[in-house]
Amino acid sequence: MERQQVTAKRSLTQETEDLLNRQIAMEASSSAAYLSMASWCEMTGYENSAQFLYMHSDEERGHMLKLFHYVNEAGGHSLQPEITGIKHNYSSLREVFETILQHEIAVTNSINEIVNHCYQIKDFTTMNFLNWFVEEQREEETIARRAVELFDLIGEDGVGLWTIDKEILSLGEAVHSGDAGED
Ligand code: FEO
Protein backbone atom coordinates (compact mmCIF):
# COMPACT_ATOMS: atom_id res chain seq x y z
CA MET A 1 0.00 0.00 0.00
CA GLU A 2 1.36 3.42 -0.88
CA ARG A 3 2.11 5.89 1.91
CA GLN A 4 -0.44 8.37 0.57
CA GLN A 5 -3.25 5.84 1.05
CA VAL A 6 -2.07 5.05 4.59
CA THR A 7 -1.85 8.69 5.70
CA ALA A 8 -5.33 9.37 4.33
CA LYS A 9 -6.66 6.89 6.89
CA ARG A 10 -4.88 8.24 9.92
CA SER A 11 -6.74 9.94 12.79
CA LEU A 12 -4.02 12.58 13.41
CA THR A 13 -5.12 15.82 11.73
CA GLN A 14 -2.67 18.07 9.88
CA GLU A 15 -3.29 20.86 12.38
CA THR A 16 -2.44 18.58 15.31
CA GLU A 17 0.67 17.35 13.50
CA ASP A 18 1.77 20.95 12.95
CA LEU A 19 1.19 21.80 16.61
CA LEU A 20 3.20 18.74 17.70
CA ASN A 21 6.02 19.73 15.35
CA ARG A 22 5.92 23.20 16.90
CA GLN A 23 6.33 21.52 20.30
CA ILE A 24 9.19 19.40 18.96
CA ALA A 25 10.94 22.64 17.99
CA MET A 26 10.32 24.08 21.45
CA GLU A 27 11.77 21.01 23.21
CA ALA A 28 14.80 21.00 20.88
CA SER A 29 15.31 24.68 21.57
CA SER A 30 15.04 24.03 25.34
CA SER A 31 17.67 21.30 25.10
CA ALA A 32 20.04 23.61 23.21
CA ALA A 33 19.43 26.57 25.53
CA TYR A 34 20.04 24.47 28.67
CA LEU A 35 23.22 23.02 27.15
CA SER A 36 24.45 26.55 26.52
CA MET A 37 23.57 27.54 30.10
CA ALA A 38 25.41 24.43 31.39
CA SER A 39 28.50 25.52 29.49
CA TRP A 40 28.31 29.05 30.92
CA CYS A 41 27.88 27.68 34.47
CA GLU A 42 30.77 25.26 34.09
CA MET A 43 33.02 27.95 32.64
CA THR A 44 32.04 30.37 35.42
CA GLY A 45 32.62 27.86 38.24
CA TYR A 46 29.05 26.87 39.14
CA GLU A 47 29.76 23.18 38.82
CA ASN A 48 26.58 21.83 40.44
CA SER A 49 24.35 24.09 38.38
CA ALA A 50 26.28 22.97 35.31
CA GLN A 51 25.66 19.33 36.19
CA PHE A 52 21.96 20.05 36.77
CA LEU A 53 21.71 21.82 33.40
CA TYR A 54 23.58 19.13 31.46
CA MET A 55 21.05 16.62 32.82
CA HIS A 56 18.18 18.98 32.09
CA SER A 57 19.37 19.41 28.51
CA ASP A 58 19.36 15.63 28.06
CA GLU A 59 15.84 15.46 29.51
CA GLU A 60 14.60 18.03 27.01
CA ARG A 61 16.06 16.02 24.15
CA GLY A 62 14.18 13.04 25.59
CA HIS A 63 10.97 15.07 25.50
CA MET A 64 11.63 15.96 21.88
CA LEU A 65 12.20 12.32 20.96
CA LYS A 66 9.02 11.23 22.73
CA LEU A 67 7.07 13.62 20.50
CA PHE A 68 9.10 12.58 17.44
CA HIS A 69 8.13 8.92 17.82
CA TYR A 70 4.51 9.72 18.58
CA VAL A 71 4.02 11.85 15.45
CA ASN A 72 5.65 9.29 13.15
CA GLU A 73 3.83 6.34 14.72
CA ALA A 74 0.54 8.21 14.29
CA GLY A 75 1.18 8.50 10.55
CA GLY A 76 2.65 12.01 10.54
CA HIS A 77 6.13 13.33 9.82
CA SER A 78 8.34 14.62 12.63
CA LEU A 79 10.52 17.46 11.46
CA GLN A 80 14.03 18.12 12.79
CA PRO A 81 13.86 21.82 13.66
CA GLU A 82 16.40 24.52 12.98
CA ILE A 83 17.86 25.82 16.24
CA THR A 84 18.81 29.49 16.21
CA GLY A 85 19.13 32.37 18.63
CA ILE A 86 20.94 30.51 21.42
CA LYS A 87 22.28 32.84 24.10
CA HIS A 88 25.83 32.02 25.21
CA ASN A 89 26.51 34.48 28.01
CA TYR A 90 24.62 35.44 31.16
CA SER A 91 25.13 38.27 33.60
CA SER A 92 24.55 36.09 36.67
CA LEU A 93 23.45 32.68 37.95
CA ARG A 94 20.14 34.26 38.95
CA GLU A 95 19.54 35.33 35.34
CA VAL A 96 20.07 31.72 34.20
CA PHE A 97 17.37 30.40 36.51
CA GLU A 98 14.97 33.28 35.93
CA THR A 99 15.27 32.58 32.19
CA ILE A 100 14.56 28.89 32.81
CA LEU A 101 11.44 29.70 34.84
CA GLN A 102 10.07 32.01 32.14
CA HIS A 103 10.85 29.41 29.50
CA GLU A 104 9.18 26.56 31.38
CA ILE A 105 6.03 28.64 31.89
CA ALA A 106 5.96 29.24 28.12
CA VAL A 107 6.36 25.48 27.52
CA THR A 108 3.49 24.72 29.92
CA ASN A 109 1.27 27.21 28.08
CA SER A 110 2.18 25.65 24.75
CA ILE A 111 1.39 22.12 25.99
CA ASN A 112 -1.91 23.32 27.45
CA GLU A 113 -2.81 24.94 24.15
CA ILE A 114 -2.26 21.66 22.28
CA VAL A 115 -4.22 19.68 24.88
CA ASN A 116 -7.08 22.16 24.52
CA HIS A 117 -6.96 21.82 20.74
CA CYS A 118 -7.09 18.01 21.04
CA TYR A 119 -10.04 18.27 23.42
CA GLN A 120 -11.92 20.55 21.01
CA ILE A 121 -11.51 18.15 18.08
CA LYS A 122 -11.98 15.04 20.27
CA ASP A 123 -8.50 13.65 19.58
CA PHE A 124 -8.42 11.81 22.90
CA THR A 125 -5.50 9.62 21.81
CA THR A 126 -3.14 12.59 21.49
CA MET A 127 -4.66 14.20 24.57
CA ASN A 128 -3.89 11.07 26.58
CA PHE A 129 -0.34 10.98 25.20
CA LEU A 130 0.16 14.61 26.23
CA ASN A 131 -0.87 13.94 29.83
CA TRP A 132 2.70 12.84 30.51
CA PHE A 133 3.90 16.29 29.41
CA VAL A 134 1.31 18.04 31.58
CA GLU A 135 2.69 16.27 34.66
CA GLU A 136 6.30 16.78 33.58
CA GLN A 137 5.70 20.53 33.22
CA ARG A 138 4.25 20.71 36.72
CA GLU A 139 7.54 19.24 38.02
CA GLU A 140 9.76 21.40 35.83
CA GLU A 141 8.01 24.61 36.77
CA THR A 142 8.30 23.68 40.46
CA ILE A 143 12.05 23.05 40.15
CA ALA A 144 12.63 26.34 38.31
CA ARG A 145 10.49 28.32 40.79
CA ARG A 146 12.28 26.78 43.79
CA ALA A 147 15.64 27.57 42.19
CA VAL A 148 14.74 31.25 41.70
CA GLU A 149 13.44 31.42 45.30
CA LEU A 150 16.84 30.23 46.59
CA PHE A 151 18.42 33.53 45.56
CA ASP A 152 16.11 35.48 47.89
CA LEU A 153 16.08 32.89 50.66
CA ILE A 154 19.83 32.39 50.90
CA GLY A 155 21.09 35.70 49.49
CA GLU A 156 23.93 36.10 47.05
CA ASP A 157 26.56 37.68 49.35
CA GLY A 158 29.52 35.86 50.88
CA VAL A 159 29.15 32.10 50.48
CA GLY A 160 25.55 32.60 49.30
CA LEU A 161 26.15 31.82 45.63
CA TRP A 162 28.28 28.80 46.55
CA THR A 163 25.41 27.53 48.76
CA ILE A 164 22.80 28.21 46.08
CA ASP A 165 24.88 26.30 43.53
CA LYS A 166 25.05 23.36 45.95
CA GLU A 167 21.31 23.44 46.70
CA ILE A 168 20.27 23.55 43.04
CA LEU A 169 21.53 20.06 42.33
CA SER A 170 19.69 18.53 45.29
CA LEU A 171 16.56 20.52 44.41
CA GLY A 172 16.24 18.76 41.06
CA GLU A 173 16.71 15.37 42.73
CA ALA A 174 14.12 16.19 45.44
CA VAL A 175 11.41 17.27 43.00
CA HIS A 176 11.93 14.21 40.80
CA SER A 177 11.57 11.99 43.87
CA GLY A 178 8.51 13.96 45.09
CA ASP A 179 10.13 15.42 48.24
CA ALA A 180 10.09 19.13 47.40
CA GLY A 181 6.50 19.76 48.42
CA GLU A 182 3.67 21.10 46.27
CA ASP A 183 2.59 24.59 45.38
FE1 FEO B 1 10.28 19.72 28.01
FE2 FEO B 1 11.01 21.68 30.14
O1 FEO B 1 10.02 21.38 28.64
mmCIF file of C-alpha atoms and ligand atoms in Angstrom:
data_model
loop_
_atom_site.group_PDB
_atom_site.id
_atom_site.type_symbol
_atom_site.label_atom_id
_atom_site.label_comp_id
_atom_site.label_asym_id
_atom_site.label_seq_id
_atom_site.Cartn_x
_atom_site.Cartn_y
_atom_site.Cartn_z
ATOM 1 C CA MET A 1 0.000 0.000 0.000
ATOM 2 C CA GLU A 2 1.364 3.419 -0.876
ATOM 3 C CA ARG A 3 2.109 5.893 1.908
ATOM 4 C CA GLN A 4 -0.440 8.374 0.568
ATOM 5 C CA GLN A 5 -3.249 5.843 1.055
ATOM 6 C CA VAL A 6 -2.073 5.047 4.594
ATOM 7 C CA THR A 7 -1.850 8.688 5.695
ATOM 8 C CA ALA A 8 -5.331 9.369 4.327
ATOM 9 C CA LYS A 9 -6.657 6.889 6.895
ATOM 10 C CA ARG A 10 -4.884 8.245 9.921
ATOM 11 C CA SER A 11 -6.744 9.944 12.792
ATOM 12 C CA LEU A 12 -4.024 12.583 13.407
ATOM 13 C CA THR A 13 -5.117 15.821 11.729
ATOM 14 C CA GLN A 14 -2.673 18.067 9.879
ATOM 15 C CA GLU A 15 -3.289 20.856 12.377
ATOM 16 C CA THR A 16 -2.435 18.576 15.313
ATOM 17 C CA GLU A 17 0.671 17.350 13.499
ATOM 18 C CA ASP A 18 1.768 20.951 12.949
ATOM 19 C CA LEU A 19 1.193 21.795 16.611
ATOM 20 C CA LEU A 20 3.201 18.739 17.701
ATOM 21 C CA ASN A 21 6.023 19.730 15.346
ATOM 22 C CA ARG A 22 5.920 23.198 16.896
ATOM 23 C CA GLN A 23 6.325 21.516 20.297
ATOM 24 C CA ILE A 24 9.193 19.401 18.959
ATOM 25 C CA ALA A 25 10.941 22.637 17.990
ATOM 26 C CA MET A 26 10.322 24.081 21.446
ATOM 27 C CA GLU A 27 11.770 21.015 23.213
ATOM 28 C CA ALA A 28 14.803 21.001 20.882
ATOM 29 C CA SER A 29 15.314 24.676 21.568
ATOM 30 C CA SER A 30 15.036 24.027 25.339
ATOM 31 C CA SER A 31 17.667 21.303 25.103
ATOM 32 C CA ALA A 32 20.042 23.606 23.211
ATOM 33 C CA ALA A 33 19.426 26.566 25.532
ATOM 34 C CA TYR A 34 20.039 24.473 28.672
ATOM 35 C CA LEU A 35 23.219 23.018 27.147
ATOM 36 C CA SER A 36 24.449 26.548 26.522
ATOM 37 C CA MET A 37 23.572 27.539 30.100
ATOM 38 C CA ALA A 38 25.414 24.435 31.392
ATOM 39 C CA SER A 39 28.500 25.524 29.494
ATOM 40 C CA TRP A 40 28.314 29.050 30.915
ATOM 41 C CA CYS A 41 27.881 27.685 34.465
ATOM 42 C CA GLU A 42 30.774 25.265 34.091
ATOM 43 C CA MET A 43 33.021 27.949 32.635
ATOM 44 C CA THR A 44 32.035 30.365 35.423
ATOM 45 C CA GLY A 45 32.621 27.863 38.241
ATOM 46 C CA TYR A 46 29.054 26.874 39.145
ATOM 47 C CA GLU A 47 29.763 23.177 38.820
ATOM 48 C CA ASN A 48 26.584 21.835 40.438
ATOM 49 C CA SER A 49 24.346 24.087 38.379
ATOM 50 C CA ALA A 50 26.277 22.968 35.306
ATOM 51 C CA GLN A 51 25.660 19.326 36.191
ATOM 52 C CA PHE A 52 21.962 20.050 36.765
ATOM 53 C CA LEU A 53 21.714 21.819 33.399
ATOM 54 C CA TYR A 54 23.584 19.127 31.457
ATOM 55 C CA MET A 55 21.053 16.615 32.819
ATOM 56 C CA HIS A 56 18.176 18.980 32.087
ATOM 57 C CA SER A 57 19.372 19.414 28.513
ATOM 58 C CA ASP A 58 19.359 15.628 28.060
ATOM 59 C CA GLU A 59 15.845 15.462 29.512
ATOM 60 C CA GLU A 60 14.601 18.033 27.011
ATOM 61 C CA ARG A 61 16.062 16.021 24.148
ATOM 62 C CA GLY A 62 14.179 13.037 25.589
ATOM 63 C CA HIS A 63 10.968 15.075 25.495
ATOM 64 C CA MET A 64 11.631 15.964 21.876
ATOM 65 C CA LEU A 65 12.201 12.316 20.957
ATOM 66 C CA LYS A 66 9.023 11.226 22.735
ATOM 67 C CA LEU A 67 7.069 13.616 20.498
ATOM 68 C CA PHE A 68 9.099 12.576 17.439
ATOM 69 C CA HIS A 69 8.135 8.919 17.824
ATOM 70 C CA TYR A 70 4.505 9.717 18.579
ATOM 71 C CA VAL A 71 4.018 11.846 15.449
ATOM 72 C CA ASN A 72 5.649 9.290 13.149
ATOM 73 C CA GLU A 73 3.834 6.338 14.717
ATOM 74 C CA ALA A 74 0.539 8.206 14.288
ATOM 75 C CA GLY A 75 1.178 8.504 10.550
ATOM 76 C CA GLY A 76 2.647 12.013 10.540
ATOM 77 C CA HIS A 77 6.127 13.328 9.821
ATOM 78 C CA SER A 78 8.342 14.617 12.626
ATOM 79 C CA LEU A 79 10.523 17.465 11.462
ATOM 80 C CA GLN A 80 14.028 18.119 12.791
ATOM 81 C CA PRO A 81 13.858 21.820 13.657
ATOM 82 C CA GLU A 82 16.404 24.518 12.983
ATOM 83 C CA ILE A 83 17.862 25.818 16.245
ATOM 84 C CA THR A 84 18.810 29.485 16.205
ATOM 85 C CA GLY A 85 19.132 32.368 18.628
ATOM 86 C CA ILE A 86 20.941 30.511 21.417
ATOM 87 C CA LYS A 87 22.275 32.841 24.098
ATOM 88 C CA HIS A 88 25.831 32.023 25.206
ATOM 89 C CA ASN A 89 26.507 34.476 28.013
ATOM 90 C CA TYR A 90 24.622 35.441 31.162
ATOM 91 C CA SER A 91 25.131 38.270 33.602
ATOM 92 C CA SER A 92 24.548 36.089 36.669
ATOM 93 C CA LEU A 93 23.448 32.675 37.948
ATOM 94 C CA ARG A 94 20.139 34.255 38.946
ATOM 95 C CA GLU A 95 19.541 35.330 35.338
ATOM 96 C CA VAL A 96 20.074 31.724 34.203
ATOM 97 C CA PHE A 97 17.372 30.396 36.507
ATOM 98 C CA GLU A 98 14.966 33.277 35.932
ATOM 99 C CA THR A 99 15.272 32.576 32.188
ATOM 100 C CA ILE A 100 14.559 28.886 32.811
ATOM 101 C CA LEU A 101 11.439 29.696 34.844
ATOM 102 C CA GLN A 102 10.066 32.011 32.138
ATOM 103 C CA HIS A 103 10.850 29.410 29.499
ATOM 104 C CA GLU A 104 9.176 26.558 31.382
ATOM 105 C CA ILE A 105 6.026 28.639 31.890
ATOM 106 C CA ALA A 106 5.962 29.243 28.120
ATOM 107 C CA VAL A 107 6.359 25.484 27.523
ATOM 108 C CA THR A 108 3.486 24.723 29.916
ATOM 109 C CA ASN A 109 1.267 27.214 28.077
ATOM 110 C CA SER A 110 2.177 25.649 24.747
ATOM 111 C CA ILE A 111 1.386 22.120 25.985
ATOM 112 C CA ASN A 112 -1.912 23.318 27.450
ATOM 113 C CA GLU A 113 -2.812 24.941 24.146
ATOM 114 C CA ILE A 114 -2.255 21.661 22.280
ATOM 115 C CA VAL A 115 -4.220 19.681 24.883
ATOM 116 C CA ASN A 116 -7.084 22.164 24.524
ATOM 117 C CA HIS A 117 -6.958 21.825 20.736
ATOM 118 C CA CYS A 118 -7.087 18.010 21.041
ATOM 119 C CA TYR A 119 -10.043 18.268 23.419
ATOM 120 C CA GLN A 120 -11.919 20.548 21.007
ATOM 121 C CA ILE A 121 -11.510 18.146 18.078
ATOM 122 C CA LYS A 122 -11.979 15.036 20.273
ATOM 123 C CA ASP A 123 -8.501 13.648 19.585
ATOM 124 C CA PHE A 124 -8.425 11.811 22.904
ATOM 125 C CA THR A 125 -5.502 9.622 21.813
ATOM 126 C CA THR A 126 -3.143 12.592 21.493
ATOM 127 C CA MET A 127 -4.656 14.203 24.569
ATOM 128 C CA ASN A 128 -3.895 11.066 26.577
ATOM 129 C CA PHE A 129 -0.345 10.978 25.200
ATOM 130 C CA LEU A 130 0.160 14.613 26.228
ATOM 131 C CA ASN A 131 -0.874 13.937 29.833
ATOM 132 C CA TRP A 132 2.702 12.837 30.514
ATOM 133 C CA PHE A 133 3.903 16.285 29.408
ATOM 134 C CA VAL A 134 1.313 18.037 31.577
ATOM 135 C CA GLU A 135 2.689 16.273 34.663
ATOM 136 C CA GLU A 136 6.297 16.780 33.583
ATOM 137 C CA GLN A 137 5.703 20.530 33.216
ATOM 138 C CA ARG A 138 4.249 20.713 36.721
ATOM 139 C CA GLU A 139 7.538 19.242 38.023
ATOM 140 C CA GLU A 140 9.758 21.395 35.835
ATOM 141 C CA GLU A 141 8.010 24.606 36.774
ATOM 142 C CA THR A 142 8.300 23.675 40.462
ATOM 143 C CA ILE A 143 12.051 23.052 40.149
ATOM 144 C CA ALA A 144 12.627 26.342 38.310
ATOM 145 C CA ARG A 145 10.494 28.324 40.795
ATOM 146 C CA ARG A 146 12.280 26.781 43.794
ATOM 147 C CA ALA A 147 15.645 27.575 42.188
ATOM 148 C CA VAL A 148 14.735 31.247 41.703
ATOM 149 C CA GLU A 149 13.439 31.418 45.298
ATOM 150 C CA LEU A 150 16.838 30.227 46.590
ATOM 151 C CA PHE A 151 18.416 33.528 45.555
ATOM 152 C CA ASP A 152 16.113 35.479 47.886
ATOM 153 C CA LEU A 153 16.077 32.885 50.659
ATOM 154 C CA ILE A 154 19.832 32.392 50.895
ATOM 155 C CA GLY A 155 21.091 35.704 49.493
ATOM 156 C CA GLU A 156 23.935 36.104 47.054
ATOM 157 C CA ASP A 157 26.563 37.678 49.347
ATOM 158 C CA GLY A 158 29.521 35.856 50.884
ATOM 159 C CA VAL A 159 29.146 32.103 50.482
ATOM 160 C CA GLY A 160 25.549 32.601 49.302
ATOM 161 C CA LEU A 161 26.152 31.824 45.634
ATOM 162 C CA TRP A 162 28.276 28.799 46.555
ATOM 163 C CA THR A 163 25.415 27.530 48.764
ATOM 164 C CA ILE A 164 22.797 28.207 46.082
ATOM 165 C CA ASP A 165 24.881 26.299 43.534
ATOM 166 C CA LYS A 166 25.052 23.357 45.946
ATOM 167 C CA GLU A 167 21.309 23.443 46.698
ATOM 168 C CA ILE A 168 20.266 23.550 43.036
ATOM 169 C CA LEU A 169 21.531 20.061 42.329
ATOM 170 C CA SER A 170 19.688 18.525 45.292
ATOM 171 C CA LEU A 171 16.559 20.522 44.407
ATOM 172 C CA GLY A 172 16.236 18.757 41.056
ATOM 173 C CA GLU A 173 16.714 15.370 42.735
ATOM 174 C CA ALA A 174 14.121 16.187 45.443
ATOM 175 C CA VAL A 175 11.410 17.266 42.997
ATOM 176 C CA HIS A 176 11.925 14.211 40.797
ATOM 177 C CA SER A 177 11.567 11.994 43.870
ATOM 178 C CA GLY A 178 8.513 13.960 45.086
ATOM 179 C CA ASP A 179 10.127 15.420 48.240
ATOM 180 C CA ALA A 180 10.092 19.132 47.396
ATOM 181 C CA GLY A 181 6.497 19.762 48.418
ATOM 182 C CA GLU A 182 3.675 21.103 46.269
ATOM 183 C CA ASP A 183 2.586 24.590 45.382
HETATM 184 FE FE1 FEO B 1 10.281 19.723 28.013
HETATM 185 FE FE2 FEO B 1 11.007 21.682 30.140
HETATM 186 O O1 FEO B 1 10.020 21.377 28.638
#
